[in-house]
């Protein structure tokens, strides 16, 4: 069975050599964190969400279960739901369980396999729900399918605190872009991880089982496969820490030796101890996020948090 057909923007397909060589060629080497999410990486991420130390997913799920009815009530009936980075769509189900007559659901994801699977699963569970999966790298401008149902309003769902992966200026631009996509009367339900004890953050990105390390290192295996690179994975160390100056967790892959790595026919020199910066995960105070949202054309209407104040789900509306 083929399942629902994907709207294929083919940008999520393969690591781009141009992007990778630009990143590895800069003084502080870096790789875009979207490269984590190949098939293996997406599975590793799913494992991360179940780890004892990784509090965000559980906290967000608890908030969604407690506030689901309230959220759906605020969104109102007949809305078209667009989800950025839908992944396994687990949290989406809580939203869909409460939403009144959604006119359609548009999951957008970079991982083809996960997108196909969850789109098919959702369509099977929610009989009558029109699902329009879009396979795309949503960090780039994208053209949505032209045949989307109209409904009363467009609302975006952006859970997981993936907004934290953008540096604040890019986050602002991205949020402003969503405001444009949703248009007048648009809404956004977004998961935002909050500032907290740095040791708790440290543990969340340095789990005892080493799943986060495997997730980080998998990016090198992917480049070996897709760009014919020759990274020796054992020659790199997963290194993650919370930087309170920038309020972000940084993940790096640190070279354990002086070495040369060939990627797509080009040599890249590594000093011993030199890092590739693979991810930033910004944490916000409620006030800071409200200011960021406001600079992007959104008003925070409602803020929900868990009993320990670790994570937040926020409902934003487009400023008119
Ligand atoms: C999916 C981006 C929210 O930043 O916490 C998990 C990804 N990285 N462990 C995060 C991630 C390392 C995650 N987000």
mmCIF file of C-alpha atoms and ligand atoms in Angstrom:
data_model
loop_
_atom_site.group_PDB
_atom_site.id
_atom_site.type_symbol
_atom_site.label_atom_id
_atom_site.label_comp_id
_atom_site.label_asym_id
_atom_site.label_seq_id
_atom_site.Cartn_x
_atom_site.Cartn_y
_atom_site.Cartn_z
ATOM 1 C CA UNK A 1 0.000 0.000 0.000
ATOM 2 C CA UNK A 2 1.311 3.422 -0.918
ATOM 3 C CA UNK A 3 -0.647 5.522 1.536
ATOM 4 C CA UNK A 4 -1.406 9.214 1.264
ATOM 5 C CA UNK A 5 0.595 10.977 -1.398
ATOM 6 C CA UNK A 6 3.193 13.424 -0.153
ATOM 7 C CA UNK A 7 3.462 16.949 -1.450
ATOM 8 C CA UNK A 8 7.123 16.613 -2.408
ATOM 9 C CA UNK A 9 9.264 19.730 -2.257
ATOM 10 C CA UNK A 10 12.329 17.416 -2.403
ATOM 11 C CA UNK A 11 14.345 19.756 -0.269
ATOM 12 C CA UNK A 12 14.452 17.333 2.576
ATOM 13 C CA UNK A 13 16.082 14.620 0.567
ATOM 14 C CA UNK A 14 19.827 14.640 0.969
ATOM 15 C CA UNK A 15 22.502 16.586 2.772
ATOM 16 C CA UNK A 16 23.483 19.443 0.494
ATOM 17 C CA UNK A 17 27.177 19.536 -0.276
ATOM 18 C CA UNK A 18 27.068 23.313 -0.691
ATOM 19 C CA UNK A 19 25.598 23.771 2.776
ATOM 20 C CA UNK A 20 27.894 21.211 4.397
ATOM 21 C CA UNK A 21 31.087 22.535 2.813
ATOM 22 C CA UNK A 22 30.185 26.080 3.745
ATOM 23 C CA UNK A 23 29.693 24.959 7.342
ATOM 24 C CA UNK A 24 32.878 22.902 7.548
ATOM 25 C CA UNK A 25 34.821 25.625 5.769
ATOM 26 C CA UNK A 26 34.045 28.346 8.288
ATOM 27 C CA UNK A 27 36.403 29.231 11.187
ATOM 28 C CA UNK A 28 33.960 27.769 13.711
ATOM 29 C CA UNK A 29 32.974 24.615 11.872
ATOM 30 C CA UNK A 30 29.251 23.948 11.940
ATOM 31 C CA UNK A 31 26.574 21.697 10.475
ATOM 32 C CA UNK A 32 22.844 22.454 10.263
ATOM 33 C CA UNK A 33 20.923 20.520 12.923
ATOM 34 C CA UNK A 34 18.265 19.495 10.409
ATOM 35 C CA UNK A 35 20.848 16.935 9.215
ATOM 36 C CA UNK A 36 20.168 14.936 12.391
ATOM 37 C CA UNK A 37 16.844 13.780 11.039
ATOM 38 C CA UNK A 38 17.592 11.026 8.558
ATOM 39 C CA UNK A 39 15.792 7.731 9.177
ATOM 40 C CA UNK A 40 18.196 6.544 11.890
ATOM 41 C CA UNK A 41 18.448 10.004 13.451
ATOM 42 C CA UNK A 42 14.683 10.391 13.614
ATOM 43 C CA UNK A 43 14.481 7.036 15.407
ATOM 44 C CA UNK A 44 17.211 8.085 17.828
ATOM 45 C CA UNK A 45 15.333 11.307 18.490
ATOM 46 C CA UNK A 46 12.187 9.310 19.281
ATOM 47 C CA UNK A 47 14.308 7.355 21.804
ATOM 48 C CA UNK A 48 15.578 10.620 23.304
ATOM 49 C CA UNK A 49 12.013 11.747 23.954
ATOM 50 C CA UNK A 50 11.537 8.706 26.197
ATOM 51 C CA UNK A 51 14.743 9.140 28.239
ATOM 52 C CA UNK A 52 14.546 9.792 31.994
ATOM 53 C CA UNK A 53 16.795 12.833 31.666
ATOM 54 C CA UNK A 54 14.996 14.372 28.687
ATOM 55 C CA UNK A 55 12.200 16.218 30.501
ATOM 56 C CA UNK A 56 10.805 18.408 27.627
ATOM 57 C CA UNK A 57 8.670 15.831 25.840
ATOM 58 C CA UNK A 58 7.013 14.509 28.983
ATOM 59 C CA UNK A 59 6.438 17.995 30.348
ATOM 60 C CA UNK A 60 4.923 19.145 27.054
ATOM 61 C CA UNK A 61 2.694 16.073 26.822
ATOM 62 C CA UNK A 62 1.435 16.696 30.357
ATOM 63 C CA UNK A 63 0.658 20.304 29.488
ATOM 64 C CA UNK A 64 -1.136 19.265 26.300
ATOM 65 C CA UNK A 65 -3.227 16.696 28.162
ATOM 66 C CA UNK A 66 -4.178 19.207 30.845
ATOM 67 C CA UNK A 67 -4.803 22.117 28.471
ATOM 68 C CA UNK A 68 -5.923 20.326 25.288
ATOM 69 C CA UNK A 69 -9.591 21.198 25.663
ATOM 70 C CA UNK A 70 -8.802 24.818 26.539
ATOM 71 C CA UNK A 71 -6.436 25.129 23.571
ATOM 72 C CA UNK A 72 -8.945 23.638 21.154
ATOM 73 C CA UNK A 73 -11.623 25.957 22.497
ATOM 74 C CA UNK A 74 -9.447 28.969 21.810
ATOM 75 C CA UNK A 75 -8.649 27.782 18.295
ATOM 76 C CA UNK A 76 -12.317 27.290 17.582
ATOM 77 C CA UNK A 77 -14.052 25.098 14.983
ATOM 78 C CA UNK A 78 -13.185 24.622 11.305
ATOM 79 C CA UNK A 79 -9.520 25.508 11.344
ATOM 80 C CA UNK A 80 -6.790 24.296 9.058
ATOM 81 C CA UNK A 81 -3.883 23.023 11.164
ATOM 82 C CA UNK A 82 -0.348 23.298 9.810
ATOM 83 C CA UNK A 83 2.361 21.532 11.783
ATOM 84 C CA UNK A 84 6.015 22.433 11.350
ATOM 85 C CA UNK A 85 8.290 19.448 12.001
ATOM 86 C CA UNK A 86 5.475 17.024 12.688
ATOM 87 C CA UNK A 87 7.718 14.009 13.345
ATOM 88 C CA UNK A 88 5.680 11.228 14.887
ATOM 89 C CA UNK A 89 2.682 13.565 15.468
ATOM 90 C CA UNK A 90 2.147 12.205 18.988
ATOM 91 C CA UNK A 91 1.298 15.590 20.523
ATOM 92 C CA UNK A 92 -0.842 16.444 17.522
ATOM 93 C CA UNK A 93 -3.203 13.661 18.440
ATOM 94 C CA UNK A 94 -4.016 15.356 21.727
ATOM 95 C CA UNK A 95 -4.876 18.517 19.818
ATOM 96 C CA UNK A 96 -6.929 16.645 17.206
ATOM 97 C CA UNK A 97 -8.777 14.757 19.948
ATOM 98 C CA UNK A 98 -10.206 18.069 21.150
ATOM 99 C CA UNK A 99 -10.499 20.142 17.961
ATOM 100 C CA UNK A 100 -13.913 20.736 16.499
ATOM 101 C CA UNK A 101 -14.254 19.818 12.802
ATOM 102 C CA UNK A 102 -10.704 20.687 11.667
ATOM 103 C CA UNK A 103 -10.890 21.309 7.919
ATOM 104 C CA UNK A 104 -7.535 19.698 7.364
ATOM 105 C CA UNK A 105 -4.175 18.795 8.815
ATOM 106 C CA UNK A 106 -0.941 19.709 7.040
ATOM 107 C CA UNK A 107 2.080 17.987 8.611
ATOM 108 C CA UNK A 108 5.375 19.347 7.285
ATOM 109 C CA UNK A 109 8.535 17.334 7.918
ATOM 110 C CA UNK A 110 12.015 16.728 6.572
ATOM 111 C CA UNK A 111 11.976 13.003 7.387
ATOM 112 C CA UNK A 112 10.134 11.268 4.575
ATOM 113 C CA UNK A 113 9.618 7.913 6.273
ATOM 114 C CA UNK A 114 8.304 9.395 9.497
ATOM 115 C CA UNK A 115 6.028 11.797 7.623
ATOM 116 C CA UNK A 116 4.495 9.079 5.456
ATOM 117 C CA UNK A 117 3.977 6.780 8.417
ATOM 118 C CA UNK A 118 2.401 9.322 10.710
ATOM 119 C CA UNK A 119 0.232 10.812 7.959
ATOM 120 C CA UNK A 120 -1.130 7.346 7.151
ATOM 121 C CA UNK A 121 -1.633 6.505 10.833
ATOM 122 C CA UNK A 122 -3.455 9.753 11.522
ATOM 123 C CA UNK A 123 -5.741 9.419 8.521
ATOM 124 C CA UNK A 124 -6.594 5.925 9.731
ATOM 125 C CA UNK A 125 -7.350 7.049 13.283
ATOM 126 C CA UNK A 126 -9.184 10.259 12.433
ATOM 127 C CA UNK A 127 -11.648 9.110 9.811
ATOM 128 C CA UNK A 128 -12.815 12.038 7.727
ATOM 129 C CA UNK A 129 -9.803 14.207 8.562
ATOM 130 C CA UNK A 130 -8.149 15.453 5.393
ATOM 131 C CA UNK A 131 -4.383 15.066 5.709
ATOM 132 C CA UNK A 132 -2.009 16.905 3.363
ATOM 133 C CA UNK A 133 1.553 15.861 4.220
ATOM 134 C CA UNK A 134 4.318 18.115 2.908
ATOM 135 C CA UNK A 135 7.828 16.676 2.635
ATOM 136 C CA UNK A 136 10.051 19.701 2.959
ATOM 137 C CA UNK A 137 12.802 21.524 4.764
ATOM 138 C CA UNK A 138 10.623 24.151 6.406
ATOM 139 C CA UNK A 139 13.653 26.308 7.282
ATOM 140 C CA UNK A 140 13.565 27.284 3.607
ATOM 141 C CA UNK A 141 10.761 29.155 1.868
ATOM 142 C CA UNK A 142 8.092 26.652 0.881
ATOM 143 C CA UNK A 143 5.060 26.633 -1.345
ATOM 144 C CA UNK A 144 2.125 24.879 0.276
ATOM 145 C CA UNK A 145 -0.192 22.681 -1.794
ATOM 146 C CA UNK A 146 -2.610 24.891 -3.708
ATOM 147 C CA UNK A 147 -5.658 22.746 -2.972
ATOM 148 C CA UNK A 148 -5.783 23.223 0.811
ATOM 149 C CA UNK A 149 -9.271 23.662 2.251
ATOM 150 C CA UNK A 150 -10.033 27.177 3.407
ATOM 151 C CA UNK A 151 -12.024 26.900 6.628
ATOM 152 C CA UNK A 152 -12.403 29.656 9.196
ATOM 153 C CA UNK A 153 -8.746 30.244 9.990
ATOM 154 C CA UNK A 154 -5.259 28.862 9.703
ATOM 155 C CA UNK A 155 -3.456 27.819 12.845
ATOM 156 C CA UNK A 156 0.087 26.590 13.080
ATOM 157 C CA UNK A 157 1.299 24.027 15.572
ATOM 158 C CA UNK A 158 4.990 24.106 16.421
ATOM 159 C CA UNK A 159 5.637 21.873 19.426
ATOM 160 C CA UNK A 160 8.836 20.449 20.890
ATOM 161 C CA UNK A 161 10.618 23.761 21.425
ATOM 162 C CA UNK A 162 12.182 23.337 18.027
ATOM 163 C CA UNK A 163 11.994 27.132 17.864
ATOM 164 C CA UNK A 164 15.006 26.927 20.209
ATOM 165 C CA UNK A 165 17.155 25.625 17.359
ATOM 166 C CA UNK A 166 17.107 29.048 15.696
ATOM 167 C CA UNK A 167 19.306 31.881 16.894
ATOM 168 C CA UNK A 168 16.844 34.534 18.105
ATOM 169 C CA UNK A 169 17.103 36.661 14.958
ATOM 170 C CA UNK A 170 16.302 33.654 12.745
ATOM 171 C CA UNK A 171 13.544 32.641 15.162
ATOM 172 C CA UNK A 172 12.009 36.075 14.729
ATOM 173 C CA UNK A 173 12.165 35.766 10.946
ATOM 174 C CA UNK A 174 10.697 32.260 11.043
ATOM 175 C CA UNK A 175 7.822 33.278 13.333
ATOM 176 C CA UNK A 176 7.111 36.295 11.125
ATOM 177 C CA UNK A 177 6.982 33.906 8.142
ATOM 178 C CA UNK A 178 4.394 31.731 9.894
ATOM 179 C CA UNK A 179 2.341 34.860 10.624
ATOM 180 C CA UNK A 180 2.394 35.502 6.866
ATOM 181 C CA UNK A 181 1.325 31.937 6.079
ATOM 182 C CA UNK A 182 -1.511 31.990 8.631
ATOM 183 C CA UNK A 183 -2.623 35.467 7.689
ATOM 184 C CA UNK A 184 -5.331 37.544 9.301
ATOM 185 C CA UNK A 185 -6.866 35.896 12.310
ATOM 186 C CA UNK A 186 -4.049 33.342 12.306
ATOM 187 C CA UNK A 187 -3.040 31.433 15.409
ATOM 188 C CA UNK A 188 0.024 29.589 16.632
ATOM 189 C CA UNK A 189 0.324 26.969 19.350
ATOM 190 C CA UNK A 190 3.985 26.674 20.187
ATOM 191 C CA UNK A 191 6.080 24.679 22.661
ATOM 192 C CA UNK A 192 8.835 26.716 24.273
ATOM 193 C CA UNK A 193 11.416 25.308 26.669
ATOM 194 C CA UNK A 194 12.121 27.530 29.662
ATOM 195 C CA UNK A 195 15.272 28.657 31.457
ATOM 196 C CA UNK A 196 16.064 26.474 34.436
ATOM 197 C CA UNK A 197 18.754 24.806 36.558
ATOM 198 C CA UNK A 198 21.706 24.348 34.188
ATOM 199 C CA UNK A 199 22.478 20.939 35.685
ATOM 200 C CA UNK A 200 19.065 19.697 34.652
ATOM 201 C CA UNK A 201 19.728 20.989 31.149
ATOM 202 C CA UNK A 202 23.145 19.387 31.167
ATOM 203 C CA UNK A 203 21.699 15.998 32.033
ATOM 204 C CA UNK A 204 19.004 16.286 29.373
ATOM 205 C CA UNK A 205 21.651 16.557 26.648
ATOM 206 C CA UNK A 206 24.139 14.131 28.251
ATOM 207 C CA UNK A 207 22.018 11.088 28.989
ATOM 208 C CA UNK A 208 23.534 8.097 30.720
ATOM 209 C CA UNK A 209 22.653 5.677 27.922
ATOM 210 C CA UNK A 210 24.475 7.774 25.340
ATOM 211 C CA UNK A 211 21.496 8.096 23.005
ATOM 212 C CA UNK A 212 22.050 11.832 22.572
ATOM 213 C CA UNK A 213 25.706 11.154 21.779
ATOM 214 C CA UNK A 214 24.656 8.598 19.137
ATOM 215 C CA UNK A 215 22.128 11.104 17.753
ATOM 216 C CA UNK A 216 24.825 13.772 17.448
ATOM 217 C CA UNK A 217 27.450 11.430 15.965
ATOM 218 C CA UNK A 218 24.956 9.973 13.470
ATOM 219 C CA UNK A 219 25.304 13.171 11.456
ATOM 220 C CA UNK A 220 28.836 12.038 10.506
ATOM 221 C CA UNK A 221 27.633 8.595 9.433
ATOM 222 C CA UNK A 222 25.025 10.323 7.321
ATOM 223 C CA UNK A 223 27.623 12.499 5.589
ATOM 224 C CA UNK A 224 29.740 9.408 4.938
ATOM 225 C CA UNK A 225 26.789 7.774 3.240
ATOM 226 C CA UNK A 226 25.241 10.698 1.395
ATOM 227 C CA UNK A 227 28.258 12.793 0.476
ATOM 228 C CA UNK A 228 30.919 10.090 0.326
ATOM 229 C CA UNK A 229 32.720 11.560 3.327
ATOM 230 C CA UNK A 230 35.267 9.548 5.323
ATOM 231 C CA UNK A 231 34.639 10.620 8.906
ATOM 232 C CA UNK A 232 35.957 8.107 11.447
ATOM 233 C CA UNK A 233 33.161 8.424 13.979
ATOM 234 C CA UNK A 234 35.352 7.162 16.848
ATOM 235 C CA UNK A 235 37.627 10.155 16.281
ATOM 236 C CA UNK A 236 34.900 12.559 17.453
ATOM 237 C CA UNK A 237 33.395 13.185 20.884
ATOM 238 C CA UNK A 238 29.826 14.253 21.613
ATOM 239 C CA UNK A 239 30.073 17.389 23.756
ATOM 240 C CA UNK A 240 27.020 19.275 25.011
ATOM 241 C CA UNK A 241 26.724 21.996 27.633
ATOM 242 C CA UNK A 242 24.489 24.843 28.697
ATOM 243 C CA UNK A 243 25.905 28.288 27.984
ATOM 244 C CA UNK A 244 24.136 30.729 30.322
ATOM 245 C CA UNK A 245 25.599 33.770 28.543
ATOM 246 C CA UNK A 246 23.486 32.950 25.481
ATOM 247 C CA UNK A 247 20.845 30.885 27.323
ATOM 248 C CA UNK A 248 21.364 27.954 25.011
ATOM 249 C CA UNK A 249 22.480 24.361 25.076
ATOM 250 C CA UNK A 250 25.224 23.865 22.513
ATOM 251 C CA UNK A 251 25.999 20.496 21.004
ATOM 252 C CA UNK A 252 29.357 19.942 19.405
ATOM 253 C CA UNK A 253 31.371 17.122 17.873
ATOM 254 C CA UNK A 254 34.953 17.573 19.004
ATOM 255 C CA UNK A 255 37.829 16.106 17.025
ATOM 256 C CA UNK A 256 39.943 13.840 19.228
ATOM 257 C CA UNK A 257 43.003 14.131 16.990
ATOM 258 C CA UNK A 258 44.568 16.217 14.286
ATOM 259 C CA UNK A 259 43.028 14.783 11.142
ATOM 260 C CA UNK A 260 41.943 15.450 7.593
ATOM 261 C CA UNK A 261 38.447 14.475 6.501
ATOM 262 C CA UNK A 262 37.387 14.290 2.886
ATOM 263 C CA UNK A 263 33.823 15.351 2.085
ATOM 264 C CA UNK A 264 32.580 15.261 -1.490
ATOM 265 C CA UNK A 265 36.151 15.318 -2.760
ATOM 266 C CA UNK A 266 37.220 18.284 -0.629
ATOM 267 C CA UNK A 267 39.649 18.038 2.301
ATOM 268 C CA UNK A 268 38.831 19.575 5.664
ATOM 269 C CA UNK A 269 41.536 19.907 8.283
ATOM 270 C CA UNK A 270 40.752 19.332 11.977
ATOM 271 C CA UNK A 271 42.977 20.297 14.866
ATOM 272 C CA UNK A 272 42.923 18.139 17.975
ATOM 273 C CA UNK A 273 40.123 19.579 20.145
ATOM 274 C CA UNK A 274 38.494 21.510 17.321
ATOM 275 C CA UNK A 275 34.710 21.328 17.242
ATOM 276 C CA UNK A 276 31.904 21.125 14.755
ATOM 277 C CA UNK A 277 28.936 22.990 16.238
ATOM 278 C CA UNK A 278 25.879 20.899 15.395
ATOM 279 C CA UNK A 279 23.022 22.391 17.404
ATOM 280 C CA UNK A 280 21.901 25.295 19.557
ATOM 281 C CA UNK A 281 18.852 24.889 21.764
ATOM 282 C CA UNK A 282 17.816 28.254 23.175
ATOM 283 C CA UNK A 283 15.858 28.510 26.406
ATOM 284 C CA UNK A 284 13.591 31.458 27.108
ATOM 285 C CA UNK A 285 11.989 33.161 30.070
ATOM 286 C CA UNK A 286 8.267 33.833 29.507
ATOM 287 C CA UNK A 287 9.025 37.560 29.152
ATOM 288 C CA UNK A 288 11.826 37.008 26.640
ATOM 289 C CA UNK A 289 9.679 34.809 24.469
ATOM 290 C CA UNK A 290 6.785 37.270 24.568
ATOM 291 C CA UNK A 291 9.158 40.004 23.384
ATOM 292 C CA UNK A 292 10.467 37.792 20.575
ATOM 293 C CA UNK A 293 6.914 36.878 19.504
ATOM 294 C CA UNK A 294 5.858 40.496 19.556
ATOM 295 C CA UNK A 295 8.795 41.499 17.349
ATOM 296 C CA UNK A 296 7.561 38.892 14.849
ATOM 297 C CA UNK A 297 3.954 40.111 14.736
ATOM 298 C CA UNK A 298 2.423 37.789 17.340
ATOM 299 C CA UNK A 299 0.612 38.395 20.617
ATOM 300 C CA UNK A 300 0.853 35.831 23.396
ATOM 301 C CA UNK A 301 -2.767 35.163 24.384
ATOM 302 C CA UNK A 302 -2.215 32.309 26.813
ATOM 303 C CA UNK A 303 0.662 30.597 28.558
ATOM 304 C CA UNK A 304 0.493 27.103 30.057
ATOM 305 C CA UNK A 305 3.221 25.401 32.017
ATOM 306 C CA UNK A 306 3.760 22.159 33.971
ATOM 307 C CA UNK A 307 3.778 21.929 37.757
ATOM 308 C CA UNK A 308 7.552 22.355 37.875
ATOM 309 C CA UNK A 309 7.636 25.265 35.422
ATOM 310 C CA UNK A 310 10.029 23.433 33.108
ATOM 311 C CA UNK A 311 8.298 23.886 29.775
ATOM 312 C CA UNK A 312 5.585 26.035 28.253
ATOM 313 C CA UNK A 313 2.910 25.795 25.620
ATOM 314 C CA UNK A 314 1.782 29.184 24.394
ATOM 315 C CA UNK A 315 -1.085 30.352 22.248
ATOM 316 C CA UNK A 316 -0.275 33.277 19.991
ATOM 317 C CA UNK A 317 -2.428 35.248 17.592
ATOM 318 C CA UNK A 318 -1.412 37.419 14.661
ATOM 319 C CA UNK A 319 -1.320 41.096 15.526
ATOM 320 C CA UNK A 320 -3.591 42.999 13.175
HETATM 321 C C1 LIG B 1 13.802 18.677 18.905
HETATM 322 C C2 LIG B 1 15.114 20.597 18.783
HETATM 323 C C3 LIG B 1 13.606 20.312 20.569
HETATM 324 O O1 LIG B 1 16.756 20.910 21.140
HETATM 325 O O2 LIG B 1 16.043 19.625 22.724
HETATM 326 C C4 LIG B 1 17.331 16.659 21.696
HETATM 327 C C5 LIG B 1 16.584 18.194 19.779
HETATM 328 N N1 LIG B 1 18.859 17.678 20.630
HETATM 329 N N2 LIG B 1 18.498 16.324 22.222
HETATM 330 C C6 LIG B 1 16.179 19.905 21.532
HETATM 331 C C7 LIG B 1 17.563 17.530 20.684
HETATM 332 C C8 LIG B 1 19.429 16.940 21.570
HETATM 333 C C9 LIG B 1 15.561 18.938 20.528
HETATM 334 N N3 LIG B 1 14.540 19.619 19.681
#
